Amino acid sequence: MDGTQMTQHQLAIVPEGMIADMLTREAAFDAVEKVFAAMAAGDAYNFPVVREAIGHEDALYGFKGGFDRAGGVLGLKAGGYWPHNLARRGLINHQSTVFLFDPDSGRVTAMVGGNLLTALRTAAASSVSLRHLARKDAKVLGMIGAGHQAKFQLRAALETHPFEKVIGWNYHPEMLPGLAAVAEEMGVQFEAVELPGMVEADAIITITSSFAPTLLGEHVSPGTHIACMGTDTIGKQEVGTDLISKATVFADEVAQSISIGEAQHAIKEGILAEGDIPQLGSVINGTHAGRSSEDEITLFDGTGVGLQDLAVAASIVEVAVASGQASMVPI
């Protein structure tokens, strides 16, 4: 969305409480798919990520931003992780806000609540990878992780592909009923399994905050697609490098994949080179063939990029302004 299409010299504010009514999973999917394609075509790029421990409340705070020339979207997401929020304040631990700017003038055009937006765009990213890389006949979805974000991932995946069964594993198995409830609501069978049971899955989503590999090569069958969505920091690791060595790895952004994503460990071990990793957007654009065989293991390294947030925020603002629900503040 071009910021100049809104009323001149006004800031559109869309608070967190309005996002659920403004953003559908379908809209998030479309926005993320388009921005991945723009990135691969060289029409959009992310700015370097700033992420710092602020020395207060054990919080991590930072900025993700970028410019999508094709979509006319410029901006940043400011926010981070406050680990004591839930226990001390009854707030979710992840807190963020997105700011959009007119790329022609630099004038701020919108401020959008970023918490639900982030959850939906993260789920959309894994679903985009499922659409373009998973086998068309995939029937069983595996879930590694059962936290807050896992439910968003599962809902989006079940809306994207006609899975017939979900199997799940979590470090804390007492959390798995939450995933089971989502599967039941959507009419899909759910089964809790041990990690070796993941060989039954045709596609797997990992969404944990692990610093040690959980999913190994022996847990994955030929032809499986894996969406790794939890690793976004130096040191984090969800899957073993033995699995990486068997897979064709795709990234949302290669620079992040090799530095803070799942590929960082394989790069250090010399198992993978930067040039071996295509962007998912190149598959969307048709400049990369994507899956080459029914037995190929494909892996999407979803680190989360600022352009995802901006694209989804822009779609929200467009709806909010057009419907008269945004608060318009003269600036």
Coordinates of C-alpha atoms in Angstrom, one line a residue:
M1 CA 0.0 0.0 0.0
D2 CA 1.3 3.5 -0.9
G3 CA 1.2 5.7 2.1
T4 CA 0.3 8.7 -0.1
Q5 CA -3.1 7.1 -0.9
M6 CA -4.3 7.9 2.6
T7 CA -5.5 11.3 3.7
Q8 CA -2.5 13.7 3.5
H9 CA -0.8 14.5 6.7
Q10 CA -2.7 12.1 8.9
L11 CA -1.4 9.2 10.9
A12 CA -3.6 6.0 10.9
I13 CA -3.6 4.2 14.2
V14 CA -4.8 0.6 14.3
P15 CA -4.5 -0.7 17.9
E16 CA -3.8 -4.2 18.9
G17 CA -7.4 -4.9 19.9
M18 CA -8.7 -4.3 16.4
I19 CA -6.2 -6.6 14.6
A20 CA -8.3 -9.8 15.0
D21 CA -11.2 -8.2 13.1
M22 CA -9.0 -6.7 10.4
L23 CA -6.7 -9.6 9.5
T24 CA -7.7 -13.0 8.2
R25 CA -5.3 -15.9 7.8
E26 CA -5.9 -15.7 4.1
A27 CA -4.9 -12.1 3.9
A28 CA -1.7 -12.8 5.9
F29 CA -0.8 -15.6 3.6
D30 CA -1.3 -13.5 0.5
A31 CA 0.8 -10.6 1.9
V32 CA 3.7 -12.9 3.0
E33 CA 3.7 -14.8 -0.3
K34 CA 3.8 -11.6 -2.3
V35 CA 6.6 -10.1 -0.2
F36 CA 8.7 -13.3 -0.5
A37 CA 8.3 -13.1 -4.2
A38 CA 9.3 -9.4 -4.2
M39 CA 12.4 -10.2 -2.1
A40 CA 13.6 -12.9 -4.6
A41 CA 13.0 -10.6 -7.5
G42 CA 15.2 -7.9 -5.9
D43 CA 12.2 -5.5 -5.5
A44 CA 12.2 -5.6 -1.7
Y45 CA 14.9 -5.8 0.9
N46 CA 15.3 -6.0 4.7
F47 CA 17.4 -3.7 6.8
P48 CA 19.9 -5.1 9.2
V49 CA 18.3 -6.3 12.4
V50 CA 19.0 -4.6 15.7
R51 CA 18.4 -6.7 18.8
E52 CA 19.8 -5.9 22.2
A53 CA 19.5 -7.0 25.8
I54 CA 18.5 -3.8 27.5
G55 CA 19.7 -4.8 31.0
H56 CA 16.2 -4.4 32.5
E57 CA 13.5 -7.1 33.1
D58 CA 15.8 -9.5 31.3
A59 CA 14.2 -8.1 28.1
L60 CA 15.4 -8.2 24.5
Y61 CA 14.4 -5.2 22.4
G62 CA 15.1 -4.4 18.8
F63 CA 14.0 -3.3 15.3
K64 CA 13.2 -5.1 12.0
G65 CA 12.6 -3.0 9.0
G66 CA 12.8 -2.9 5.2
F67 CA 11.5 -1.4 1.9
D68 CA 9.2 -3.1 -0.6
R69 CA 9.5 -1.1 -3.7
A70 CA 7.0 -3.3 -5.5
G71 CA 4.4 -2.8 -2.8
G72 CA 5.3 0.7 -1.9
V73 CA 5.8 -0.2 1.7
L74 CA 8.5 1.3 4.0
G75 CA 8.7 0.8 7.7
L76 CA 9.9 -1.0 10.8
K77 CA 8.7 -3.2 13.7
A78 CA 9.9 -2.2 17.1
G79 CA 9.6 -4.6 20.0
G80 CA 11.0 -7.7 21.7
Y81 CA 10.6 -10.3 24.4
W82 CA 9.8 -9.6 28.0
P83 CA 10.1 -13.0 29.7
H84 CA 8.3 -12.0 32.9
N85 CA 5.3 -10.3 31.4
L86 CA 2.9 -13.2 31.7
A87 CA 3.7 -14.0 35.3
R88 CA 4.0 -10.4 36.6
R89 CA 1.5 -8.5 34.4
G90 CA -0.7 -10.9 32.7
L91 CA 0.6 -9.8 29.3
I92 CA 2.1 -11.9 26.6
N93 CA 5.9 -11.9 26.6
H94 CA 6.3 -10.8 23.0
Q95 CA 5.4 -7.1 22.5
S96 CA 5.7 -5.1 19.3
T97 CA 4.4 -2.2 17.2
V98 CA 4.7 -1.6 13.5
F99 CA 5.3 1.8 12.0
L100 CA 4.8 2.6 8.3
F101 CA 6.2 5.6 6.4
D102 CA 5.5 7.2 3.0
P103 CA 8.4 6.1 0.9
D104 CA 8.2 9.3 -1.2
S105 CA 8.3 11.8 1.6
G106 CA 9.4 9.9 4.7
R107 CA 6.4 11.0 6.6
V108 CA 5.0 8.5 9.1
T109 CA 1.6 7.2 7.9
A110 CA 0.6 4.4 10.3
M111 CA 1.1 2.8 13.7
V112 CA -0.2 -0.8 14.0
G113 CA -0.3 -3.2 17.0
G114 CA 2.2 -5.9 16.2
N115 CA 1.5 -8.8 18.6
L116 CA -1.3 -10.8 16.8
L117 CA 0.1 -9.6 13.5
T118 CA 3.5 -11.2 14.3
A119 CA 1.8 -14.5 15.2
L120 CA -0.3 -14.6 12.0
R121 CA 2.5 -13.6 9.7
T122 CA 4.8 -16.3 11.2
A123 CA 2.1 -18.9 10.7
A124 CA 1.6 -17.6 7.2
A125 CA 5.3 -18.0 6.3
S126 CA 5.3 -21.7 7.2
S127 CA 2.0 -22.2 5.3
V128 CA 3.5 -20.5 2.2
S129 CA 6.4 -23.0 2.4
L130 CA 3.9 -25.9 2.7
R131 CA 2.0 -24.6 -0.4
H132 CA 5.1 -24.4 -2.5
L133 CA 7.4 -27.2 -1.2
A134 CA 5.3 -30.0 0.4
R135 CA 4.2 -33.0 -1.6
K136 CA 0.7 -32.5 -3.0
D137 CA -0.3 -35.9 -1.5
A138 CA 0.9 -35.1 2.0
K139 CA -1.6 -36.5 4.5
V140 CA 0.1 -36.3 8.0
L141 CA 1.3 -33.1 9.6
G142 CA 3.8 -33.3 12.4
M143 CA 4.1 -30.6 15.1
I144 CA 7.2 -30.1 17.2
G145 CA 6.3 -27.6 19.9
A146 CA 2.9 -26.8 21.5
G147 CA 3.3 -23.3 22.8
H148 CA 1.3 -20.1 22.0
Q149 CA 2.6 -19.8 18.5
A150 CA 2.1 -23.5 17.7
K151 CA -1.7 -23.1 17.6
F152 CA -1.4 -20.4 15.0
Q153 CA 0.9 -22.6 13.0
L154 CA -1.5 -25.5 13.1
R155 CA -4.6 -23.5 12.2
A156 CA -2.9 -21.9 9.2
A157 CA -1.4 -25.2 8.0
L158 CA -4.7 -27.0 8.2
E159 CA -6.4 -24.2 6.2
T160 CA -3.6 -24.3 3.6
H161 CA -3.3 -28.1 2.9
P162 CA -5.9 -30.9 3.3
F163 CA -4.0 -32.9 6.0
E164 CA -6.0 -35.8 7.4
K165 CA -4.0 -36.3 10.6
V166 CA -1.8 -34.3 13.0
I167 CA 0.8 -35.9 15.2
G168 CA 2.5 -33.9 17.9
W169 CA 5.5 -33.8 20.3
N170 CA 6.5 -31.3 22.9
Y171 CA 9.1 -31.0 25.6
H172 CA 6.2 -30.6 28.0
P173 CA 3.6 -33.1 26.8
E174 CA 1.0 -31.7 29.2
M175 CA 0.7 -28.8 26.6
L176 CA -0.3 -31.1 23.7
P177 CA -4.1 -31.0 24.5
G178 CA -4.0 -27.4 23.2
L179 CA -3.0 -28.6 19.8
A180 CA -5.4 -31.5 20.0
A181 CA -8.2 -29.1 20.6
V182 CA -7.3 -27.1 17.4
A183 CA -7.1 -30.2 15.3
E184 CA -10.5 -31.5 16.7
E185 CA -12.1 -28.1 16.0
M186 CA -11.0 -28.4 12.4
G187 CA -12.1 -32.0 12.0
V188 CA -8.7 -33.6 11.9
Q189 CA -7.4 -36.5 14.0
F190 CA -4.6 -35.8 16.5
E191 CA -2.1 -38.2 18.1
A192 CA 0.7 -37.5 20.6
V193 CA 3.9 -39.3 19.6
E194 CA 7.5 -39.8 20.7
L195 CA 10.1 -38.2 18.4
P196 CA 10.7 -41.5 16.4
G197 CA 7.0 -41.4 15.5
M198 CA 7.6 -38.3 13.4
V199 CA 8.7 -40.7 10.6
E200 CA 4.9 -41.0 9.9
A201 CA 4.7 -37.3 9.0
D202 CA 4.7 -36.0 5.4
A203 CA 5.3 -32.4 6.6
I204 CA 6.6 -31.1 9.9
I205 CA 6.5 -27.7 11.5
T206 CA 9.0 -27.0 14.3
I207 CA 8.2 -24.1 16.6
T208 CA 10.2 -24.2 19.7
S209 CA 12.8 -22.0 21.4
S210 CA 15.4 -24.8 21.7
F211 CA 19.1 -24.3 21.8
A212 CA 19.8 -28.0 21.2
P213 CA 18.6 -30.1 18.2
T214 CA 15.4 -32.1 18.7
L215 CA 14.4 -33.3 15.3
L216 CA 17.1 -35.5 13.8
G217 CA 17.6 -37.2 10.5
E218 CA 16.4 -40.5 11.8
H219 CA 13.0 -39.0 12.7
V220 CA 12.3 -37.9 9.1
S221 CA 11.1 -39.9 6.2
P222 CA 12.1 -39.3 2.5
G223 CA 9.9 -36.8 0.8
T224 CA 9.1 -34.9 4.0
H225 CA 8.8 -31.1 4.0
I226 CA 10.0 -29.4 7.2
A227 CA 9.2 -25.8 8.2
C228 CA 11.7 -24.6 10.9
M229 CA 10.1 -21.6 12.5
G230 CA 11.6 -21.3 16.0
T231 CA 15.3 -20.4 15.3
D232 CA 15.8 -16.7 15.1
T233 CA 18.9 -16.1 17.3
I234 CA 22.5 -17.1 17.4
G235 CA 22.8 -20.4 19.2
K236 CA 19.2 -21.6 18.8
Q237 CA 18.8 -24.9 17.0
E238 CA 15.7 -27.1 16.4
V239 CA 17.0 -29.7 14.0
G240 CA 20.2 -31.7 13.7
T241 CA 22.8 -30.9 11.1
D242 CA 22.5 -34.6 10.0
L243 CA 19.0 -33.7 8.9
I244 CA 20.2 -30.5 7.2
S245 CA 22.7 -32.6 5.2
K246 CA 19.9 -34.7 3.8
A247 CA 17.7 -31.8 2.9
T248 CA 17.4 -29.1 0.3
V249 CA 17.3 -25.9 2.4
F250 CA 15.2 -22.8 1.4
A251 CA 15.2 -19.5 3.3
D252 CA 13.0 -16.5 3.8
E253 CA 16.2 -14.5 3.7
V254 CA 19.6 -16.2 3.1
A255 CA 21.6 -13.7 5.2
Q256 CA 19.5 -14.3 8.3
S257 CA 19.3 -18.1 7.6
I258 CA 23.1 -18.5 7.8
S259 CA 23.6 -16.1 10.7
I260 CA 20.7 -16.5 13.1
G261 CA 18.6 -19.3 11.5
E262 CA 18.6 -23.0 11.4
A263 CA 21.4 -23.0 8.8
Q264 CA 23.9 -21.3 11.0
H265 CA 25.1 -24.6 12.5
A266 CA 25.4 -26.4 9.2
I267 CA 27.4 -23.4 7.8
K268 CA 29.8 -23.6 10.8
E269 CA 30.3 -27.3 10.3
G270 CA 30.9 -26.9 6.6
I271 CA 27.9 -29.1 5.7
L272 CA 26.2 -26.2 3.9
A273 CA 27.4 -23.2 2.0
E274 CA 25.5 -19.9 1.5
G275 CA 25.2 -20.5 -2.2
D276 CA 23.4 -23.7 -1.6
I277 CA 20.4 -21.9 -0.1
P278 CA 17.7 -20.5 -2.5
Q279 CA 15.0 -18.1 -1.3
L280 CA 11.5 -19.4 -1.0
G281 CA 10.5 -16.5 -3.1
S282 CA 12.4 -17.9 -6.1
V283 CA 10.1 -20.9 -6.0
I284 CA 7.0 -18.6 -5.8
N285 CA 8.4 -16.6 -8.8
G286 CA 9.1 -19.7 -10.8
T287 CA 12.9 -19.0 -11.0
H288 CA 13.6 -22.1 -8.9
A289 CA 11.9 -25.4 -9.5
G290 CA 11.4 -26.1 -5.8
R291 CA 10.9 -29.8 -5.0
S292 CA 12.7 -31.9 -7.5
S293 CA 11.3 -35.4 -6.6
E294 CA 8.8 -37.2 -4.4
D295 CA 11.7 -38.5 -2.2
E296 CA 13.5 -35.2 -1.7
I297 CA 13.5 -33.7 1.8
T298 CA 12.9 -30.0 1.7
L299 CA 13.4 -27.6 4.6
F300 CA 12.3 -24.0 5.0
D301 CA 14.4 -22.0 7.4
G302 CA 11.9 -19.3 8.5
T303 CA 13.8 -16.8 10.6
G304 CA 11.2 -14.1 10.3
V305 CA 12.0 -10.9 8.4
G306 CA 10.8 -7.3 8.8
L307 CA 9.2 -7.2 5.4
Q308 CA 6.7 -9.8 6.5
D309 CA 5.5 -7.6 9.3
L310 CA 5.3 -4.5 7.0
A311 CA 3.4 -6.3 4.3
V312 CA 0.8 -7.6 6.7
A313 CA 0.6 -4.3 8.5
A314 CA 0.0 -2.5 5.2
S315 CA -2.9 -4.8 4.4
I316 CA -4.4 -4.1 7.8
V317 CA -4.1 -0.3 7.4
E318 CA -5.7 -0.5 4.0
V319 CA -8.8 -2.3 5.4
A320 CA -8.9 -0.1 8.5
V321 CA -8.8 3.2 6.6
A322 CA -11.2 2.1 3.9
S323 CA -13.7 1.0 6.5
G324 CA -13.3 4.1 8.6
Q325 CA -12.2 2.1 11.7
A326 CA -8.7 3.5 11.9
S327 CA -8.1 6.4 14.2
M328 CA -6.8 9.3 12.0
V329 CA -4.5 11.7 13.8
P330 CA -3.4 15.0 12.1
I331 CA 0.4 15.3 12.0

